[in-house]
Amino acid sequence: VYADAGTVKQNYVNILLMLLRLRQACDHPKLVKGFDSAAVQRFSLESAKKLPREKQEELLNNLEACLSLCGICN
């Protein structure tokens, strides 16, 4: 679309963002044969509980900030 319109350079960030979203869509654990989500969830929860309280709060704040930003619809 951008190549046909001759606006590739003006939309470089959008193109990279689309590639990122495509990678994220294709990088789902359930696409791997034999994936056990329960085991991963248990391990993740156990690991998170071992983190210092300050680090847990920092990670939660970072996650909330990322979820509130959308590169496509802002």
A tleap script that builds the chain and sets N, CA, C and O, in Angstrom:
source leaprc.protein.ff14SB
mol = sequence {
  NVAL TYR ALA ASP ALA GLY THR VAL LYS GLN
  ASN TYR VAL ASN ILE LEU LEU MET LEU LEU
  ARG LEU ARG GLN ALA CYS ASP HIE PRO LYS
  LEU VAL LYS GLY PHE ASP SER ALA ALA VAL
  GLN ARG PHE SER LEU GLU SER ALA LYS LYS
  LEU PRO ARG GLU LYS GLN GLU GLU LEU LEU
  ASN ASN LEU GLU ALA CYS LEU SER LEU CYS
  GLY ILE CYS CASN
}
set mol.1.N position { 0.831 -1.193 0.000 }
set mol.1.CA position { 0.000 0.000 0.000 }
set mol.1.C position { 0.873 1.253 0.000 }
set mol.1.O position { 0.695 2.142 -0.833 }
set mol.2.N position { 1.822 1.317 0.945 }
set mol.2.CA position { 2.685 2.498 1.024 }
set mol.2.C position { 3.620 2.587 -0.178 }
set mol.2.O position { 3.929 3.680 -0.652 }
set mol.3.N position { 4.067 1.433 -0.668 }
set mol.3.CA position { 4.979 1.438 -1.821 }
set mol.3.C position { 4.268 1.982 -3.054 }
set mol.3.O position { 4.844 2.764 -3.811 }
set mol.4.N position { 3.017 1.571 -3.255 }
set mol.4.CA position { 2.248 2.053 -4.403 }
set mol.4.C position { 2.007 3.560 -4.330 }
set mol.4.O position { 2.014 4.251 -5.349 }
set mol.5.N position { 1.795 4.054 -3.121 }
set mol.5.CA position { 1.514 5.480 -2.945 }
set mol.5.C position { 2.788 6.314 -2.883 }
set mol.5.O position { 2.731 7.543 -2.928 }
set mol.6.N position { 3.946 5.644 -2.780 }
set mol.6.CA position { 5.217 6.369 -2.700 }
set mol.6.C position { 5.441 7.047 -1.359 }
set mol.6.O position { 6.149 8.051 -1.278 }
set mol.7.N position { 4.835 6.495 -0.296 }
set mol.7.CA position { 4.941 7.115 1.030 }
set mol.7.C position { 5.626 6.206 2.044 }
set mol.7.O position { 5.356 6.290 3.242 }
set mol.8.N position { 6.515 5.337 1.563 }
set mol.8.CA position { 7.186 4.394 2.462 }
set mol.8.C position { 7.971 5.129 3.539 }
set mol.8.O position { 7.866 4.798 4.720 }
set mol.9.N position { 8.757 6.125 3.140 }
set mol.9.CA position { 9.590 6.838 4.113 }
set mol.9.C position { 8.753 7.574 5.154 }
set mol.9.O position { 9.139 7.633 6.321 }
set mol.10.N position { 7.628 8.128 4.757 }
set mol.10.CA position { 6.779 8.851 5.697 }
set mol.10.C position { 6.079 7.897 6.667 }
set mol.10.O position { 5.686 8.309 7.758 }
set mol.11.N position { 5.921 6.649 6.287 }
set mol.11.CA position { 5.200 5.681 7.111 }
set mol.11.C position { 6.105 4.587 7.659 }
set mol.11.O position { 5.641 3.494 7.980 }
set mol.12.N position { 7.387 4.878 7.763 }
set mol.12.CA position { 8.371 3.892 8.207 }
set mol.12.C position { 8.029 3.342 9.591 }
set mol.12.O position { 8.108 2.134 9.813 }
set mol.13.N position { 7.654 4.212 10.515 }
set mol.13.CA position { 7.310 3.788 11.873 }
set mol.13.C position { 6.082 2.894 11.849 }
set mol.13.O position { 6.043 1.882 12.549 }
set mol.14.N position { 5.085 3.248 11.060 }
set mol.14.CA position { 3.877 2.423 10.968 }
set mol.14.C position { 4.193 1.042 10.404 }
set mol.14.O position { 3.636 0.039 10.852 }
set mol.15.N position { 5.082 0.995 9.428 }
set mol.15.CA position { 5.459 -0.287 8.831 }
set mol.15.C position { 6.159 -1.158 9.867 }
set mol.15.O position { 5.859 -2.346 9.990 }
set mol.16.N position { 7.091 -0.568 10.612 }
set mol.16.CA position { 7.786 -1.329 11.653 }
set mol.16.C position { 6.821 -1.797 12.738 }
set mol.16.O position { 6.952 -2.907 13.253 }
set mol.17.N position { 5.860 -0.959 13.081 }
set mol.17.CA position { 4.867 -1.332 14.082 }
set mol.17.C position { 4.003 -2.493 13.587 }
set mol.17.O position { 3.685 -3.403 14.353 }
set mol.18.N position { 3.628 -2.461 12.320 }
set mol.18.CA position { 2.852 -3.568 11.747 }
set mol.18.C position { 3.651 -4.866 11.773 }
set mol.18.O position { 3.104 -5.931 12.064 }
set mol.19.N position { 4.944 -4.778 11.470 }
set mol.19.CA position { 5.798 -5.970 11.536 }
set mol.19.C position { 5.896 -6.492 12.965 }
set mol.19.O position { 5.877 -7.703 13.187 }
set mol.20.N position { 5.999 -5.594 13.925 }
set mol.20.CA position { 6.037 -5.996 15.329 }
set mol.20.C position { 4.757 -6.720 15.716 }
set mol.20.O position { 4.808 -7.773 16.351 }
set mol.21.N position { 3.615 -6.167 15.339 }
set mol.21.CA position { 2.327 -6.803 15.666 }
set mol.21.C position { 2.209 -8.175 15.000 }
set mol.21.O position { 1.663 -9.105 15.592 }
set mol.22.N position { 2.710 -8.303 13.792 }
set mol.22.CA position { 2.698 -9.590 13.104 }
set mol.22.C position { 3.564 -10.597 13.853 }
set mol.22.O position { 3.171 -11.750 14.031 }
set mol.23.N position { 4.744 -10.158 14.291 }
set mol.23.CA position { 5.622 -11.035 15.070 }
set mol.23.C position { 4.941 -11.461 16.357 }
set mol.23.O position { 5.023 -12.627 16.744 }
set mol.24.N position { 4.271 -10.536 17.024 }
set mol.24.CA position { 3.594 -10.859 18.272 }
set mol.24.C position { 2.469 -11.860 18.037 }
set mol.24.O position { 2.261 -12.760 18.850 }
set mol.25.N position { 1.755 -11.711 16.950 }
set mol.25.CA position { 0.664 -12.632 16.640 }
set mol.25.C position { 1.184 -14.027 16.328 }
set mol.25.O position { 0.527 -15.023 16.629 }
set mol.26.N position { 2.362 -14.097 15.724 }
set mol.26.CA position { 2.941 -15.390 15.343 }
set mol.26.C position { 3.789 -15.997 16.447 }
set mol.26.O position { 4.282 -17.114 16.297 }
set mol.27.N position { 3.968 -15.287 17.547 }
set mol.27.CA position { 4.822 -15.748 18.632 }
set mol.27.C position { 3.971 -16.158 19.830 }
set mol.27.O position { 4.243 -15.756 20.961 }
set mol.28.N position { 2.951 -16.950 19.577 }
set mol.28.CA position { 2.072 -17.393 20.648 }
set mol.28.C position { 2.481 -18.787 21.093 }
set mol.28.O position { 2.713 -19.653 20.250 }
set mol.29.N position { 2.575 -19.027 22.402 }
set mol.29.CA position { 3.031 -20.328 22.896 }
set mol.29.C position { 2.169 -21.504 22.437 }
set mol.29.O position { 2.673 -22.618 22.299 }
set mol.30.N position { 0.889 -21.273 22.202 }
set mol.30.CA position { 0.024 -22.383 21.789 }
set mol.30.C position { 0.307 -22.855 20.371 }
set mol.30.O position { -0.221 -23.881 19.942 }
set mol.31.N position { 1.144 -22.108 19.632 }
set mol.31.CA position { 1.544 -22.555 18.302 }
set mol.31.C position { 2.621 -23.636 18.382 }
set mol.31.O position { 2.953 -24.260 17.374 }
set mol.32.N position { 3.167 -23.858 19.584 }
set mol.32.CA position { 4.215 -24.858 19.789 }
set mol.32.C position { 3.570 -26.162 20.238 }
set mol.32.O position { 2.811 -26.190 21.207 }
set mol.33.N position { 3.876 -27.233 19.531 }
set mol.33.CA position { 3.316 -28.540 19.852 }
set mol.33.C position { 3.789 -28.978 21.240 }
set mol.33.O position { 4.973 -28.870 21.557 }
set mol.34.N position { 2.872 -29.466 22.055 }
set mol.34.CA position { 3.220 -29.948 23.386 }
set mol.34.C position { 3.336 -28.852 24.435 }
set mol.34.O position { 3.849 -29.099 25.526 }
set mol.35.N position { 2.877 -27.664 24.131 }
set mol.35.CA position { 2.949 -26.552 25.081 }
set mol.35.C position { 2.019 -26.812 26.254 }
set mol.35.O position { 0.860 -27.182 26.066 }
set mol.36.N position { 2.528 -26.620 27.466 }
set mol.36.CA position { 1.737 -26.810 28.683 }
set mol.36.C position { 1.611 -25.468 29.395 }
set mol.36.O position { 2.511 -25.062 30.131 }
set mol.37.N position { 0.508 -24.792 29.178 }
set mol.37.CA position { 0.343 -23.451 29.742 }
set mol.37.C position { 0.244 -23.478 31.260 }
set mol.37.O position { 0.664 -22.525 31.916 }
set mol.38.N position { -0.300 -24.546 31.832 }
set mol.38.CA position { -0.428 -24.623 33.288 }
set mol.38.C position { 0.949 -24.638 33.949 }
set mol.38.O position { 1.159 -23.974 34.964 }
set mol.39.N position { 1.883 -25.391 33.376 }
set mol.39.CA position { 3.237 -25.463 33.937 }
set mol.39.C position { 3.941 -24.116 33.834 }
set mol.39.O position { 4.619 -23.691 34.769 }
set mol.40.N position { 3.780 -23.457 32.709 }
set mol.40.CA position { 4.402 -22.139 32.520 }
set mol.40.C position { 3.800 -21.137 33.492 }
set mol.40.O position { 4.519 -20.324 34.075 }
set mol.41.N position { 2.496 -21.189 33.669 }
set mol.41.CA position { 1.824 -20.260 34.577 }
set mol.41.C position { 2.286 -20.487 36.015 }
set mol.41.O position { 2.536 -19.523 36.739 }
set mol.42.N position { 2.402 -21.747 36.438 }
set mol.42.CA position { 2.882 -22.043 37.793 }
set mol.42.C position { 4.296 -21.508 37.996 }
set mol.42.O position { 4.594 -20.874 39.008 }
set mol.43.N position { 5.163 -21.773 37.017 }
set mol.43.CA position { 6.549 -21.307 37.111 }
set mol.43.C position { 6.609 -19.785 37.154 }
set mol.43.O position { 7.364 -19.214 37.941 }
set mol.44.N position { 5.819 -19.128 36.316 }
set mol.44.CA position { 5.813 -17.664 36.271 }
set mol.44.C position { 5.326 -17.082 37.592 }
set mol.44.O position { 5.892 -16.111 38.094 }
set mol.45.N position { 4.287 -17.671 38.149 }
set mol.45.CA position { 3.738 -17.188 39.413 }
set mol.45.C position { 4.740 -17.378 40.545 }
set mol.45.O position { 4.928 -16.483 41.369 }
set mol.46.N position { 5.381 -18.543 40.586 }
set mol.46.CA position { 6.390 -18.804 41.617 }
set mol.46.C position { 7.559 -17.828 41.488 }
set mol.46.O position { 8.052 -17.312 42.490 }
set mol.47.N position { 7.995 -17.580 40.273 }
set mol.47.CA position { 9.109 -16.653 40.041 }
set mol.47.C position { 8.726 -15.231 40.442 }
set mol.47.O position { 9.533 -14.512 41.031 }
set mol.48.N position { 7.509 -14.828 40.127 }
set mol.48.CA position { 7.055 -13.478 40.457 }
set mol.48.C position { 6.984 -13.274 41.966 }
set mol.48.O position { 7.306 -12.196 42.465 }
set mol.49.N position { 6.565 -14.303 42.690 }
set mol.49.CA position { 6.465 -14.190 44.150 }
set mol.49.C position { 7.832 -14.029 44.805 }
set mol.49.O position { 7.929 -13.492 45.909 }
set mol.50.N position { 8.882 -14.485 44.142 }
set mol.50.CA position { 10.240 -14.384 44.691 }
set mol.50.C position { 10.852 -12.998 44.489 }
set mol.50.O position { 11.851 -12.661 45.125 }
set mol.51.N position { 10.261 -12.204 43.616 }
set mol.51.CA position { 10.788 -10.862 43.354 }
set mol.51.C position { 10.518 -9.947 44.546 }
set mol.51.O position { 9.510 -10.103 45.235 }
set mol.52.N position { 11.420 -8.993 44.790 }
set mol.52.CA position { 11.157 -8.007 45.849 }
set mol.52.C position { 9.891 -7.204 45.533 }
set mol.52.O position { 9.547 -7.007 44.368 }
set mol.53.N position { 9.219 -6.753 46.561 }
set mol.53.CA position { 7.961 -6.016 46.412 }
set mol.53.C position { 8.119 -4.800 45.483 }
set mol.53.O position { 7.245 -4.519 44.663 }
set mol.54.N position { 9.236 -4.089 45.624 }
set mol.54.CA position { 9.469 -2.899 44.797 }
set mol.54.C position { 9.538 -3.272 43.316 }
set mol.54.O position { 9.006 -2.560 42.464 }
set mol.55.N position { 10.194 -4.388 43.020 }
set mol.55.CA position { 10.325 -4.837 41.630 }
set mol.55.C position { 8.960 -5.257 41.079 }
set mol.55.O position { 8.648 -4.982 39.920 }
set mol.56.N position { 8.148 -5.924 41.905 }
set mol.56.CA position { 6.806 -6.319 41.483 }
set mol.56.C position { 5.982 -5.087 41.116 }
set mol.56.O position { 5.296 -5.067 40.094 }
set mol.57.N position { 6.058 -4.062 41.963 }
set mol.57.CA position { 5.306 -2.831 41.702 }
set mol.57.C position { 5.801 -2.139 40.433 }
set mol.57.O position { 5.005 -1.626 39.647 }
set mol.58.N position { 7.123 -2.128 40.240 }
set mol.58.CA position { 7.700 -1.509 39.042 }
set mol.58.C position { 7.235 -2.230 37.778 }
set mol.58.O position { 6.869 -1.587 36.794 }
set mol.59.N position { 7.250 -3.559 37.805 }
set mol.59.CA position { 6.815 -4.334 36.641 }
set mol.59.C position { 5.332 -4.124 36.354 }
set mol.59.O position { 4.925 -4.013 35.197 }
set mol.60.N position { 4.535 -4.070 37.405 }
set mol.60.CA position { 3.099 -3.836 37.231 }
set mol.60.C position { 2.842 -2.454 36.630 }
set mol.60.O position { 2.007 -2.307 35.737 }
set mol.61.N position { 3.552 -1.457 37.116 }
set mol.61.CA position { 3.406 -0.103 36.557 }
set mol.61.C position { 3.816 -0.058 35.089 }
set mol.61.O position { 3.156 0.590 34.277 }
set mol.62.N position { 4.904 -0.746 34.749 }
set mol.62.CA position { 5.347 -0.797 33.348 }
set mol.62.C position { 4.307 -1.477 32.469 }
set mol.62.O position { 4.032 -1.023 31.359 }
set mol.63.N position { 3.731 -2.565 32.967 }
set mol.63.CA position { 2.708 -3.284 32.208 }
set mol.63.C position { 1.483 -2.408 31.987 }
set mol.63.O position { 0.949 -2.350 30.879 }
set mol.64.N position { 1.042 -1.732 33.031 }
set mol.64.CA position { -0.124 -0.853 32.898 }
set mol.64.C position { 0.142 0.275 31.900 }
set mol.64.O position { -0.742 0.643 31.126 }
set mol.65.N position { 1.348 0.817 31.920 }
set mol.65.CA position { 1.697 1.893 30.984 }
set mol.65.C position { 1.696 1.383 29.548 }
set mol.65.O position { 1.238 2.079 28.642 }
set mol.66.N position { 2.206 0.170 29.338 }
set mol.66.CA position { 2.240 -0.404 27.987 }
set mol.66.C position { 0.841 -0.706 27.475 }
set mol.66.O position { 0.554 -0.523 26.292 }
set mol.67.N position { -0.024 -1.164 28.359 }
set mol.67.CA position { -1.377 -1.508 27.941 }
set mol.67.C position { -2.190 -0.272 27.583 }
set mol.67.O position { -3.129 -0.351 26.791 }
set mol.68.N position { -1.833 0.864 28.163 }
set mol.68.CA position { -2.605 2.073 27.876 }
set mol.68.C position { -2.173 2.736 26.567 }
set mol.68.O position { -2.852 3.639 26.079 }
set mol.69.N position { -1.048 2.294 25.993 }
set mol.69.CA position { -0.557 2.867 24.739 }
set mol.69.C position { -0.813 1.911 23.585 }
set mol.69.O position { -0.529 0.717 23.680 }
set mol.70.N position { -1.337 2.430 22.525 }
set mol.70.CA position { -1.529 1.629 21.319 }
set mol.70.C position { -0.847 2.355 20.170 }
set mol.70.O position { -1.180 3.502 19.873 }
set mol.71.N position { 0.097 1.698 19.530 }
set mol.71.CA position { 0.837 2.322 18.449 }
set mol.71.C position { 0.012 2.558 17.199 }
set mol.71.O position { 0.394 3.362 16.349 }
set mol.72.N position { -1.103 1.874 17.076 }
set mol.72.CA position { -1.923 2.013 15.877 }
set mol.72.C position { -3.019 3.061 16.070 }
set mol.72.O position { -3.167 3.970 15.253 }
set mol.73.N position { -3.784 2.931 17.151 }
set mol.73.CA position { -4.908 3.860 17.332 }
set mol.73.C position { -4.621 4.934 18.372 }
set mol.73.O position { -5.469 5.790 18.625 }
set mol.74.N position { -3.439 4.900 18.978 }
set mol.74.CA position { -3.028 5.863 19.998 }
set mol.74.C position { -4.009 5.872 21.134 }
set mol.74.O position { -3.834 6.622 22.095 }
savepdb mol mol.pdb
quit
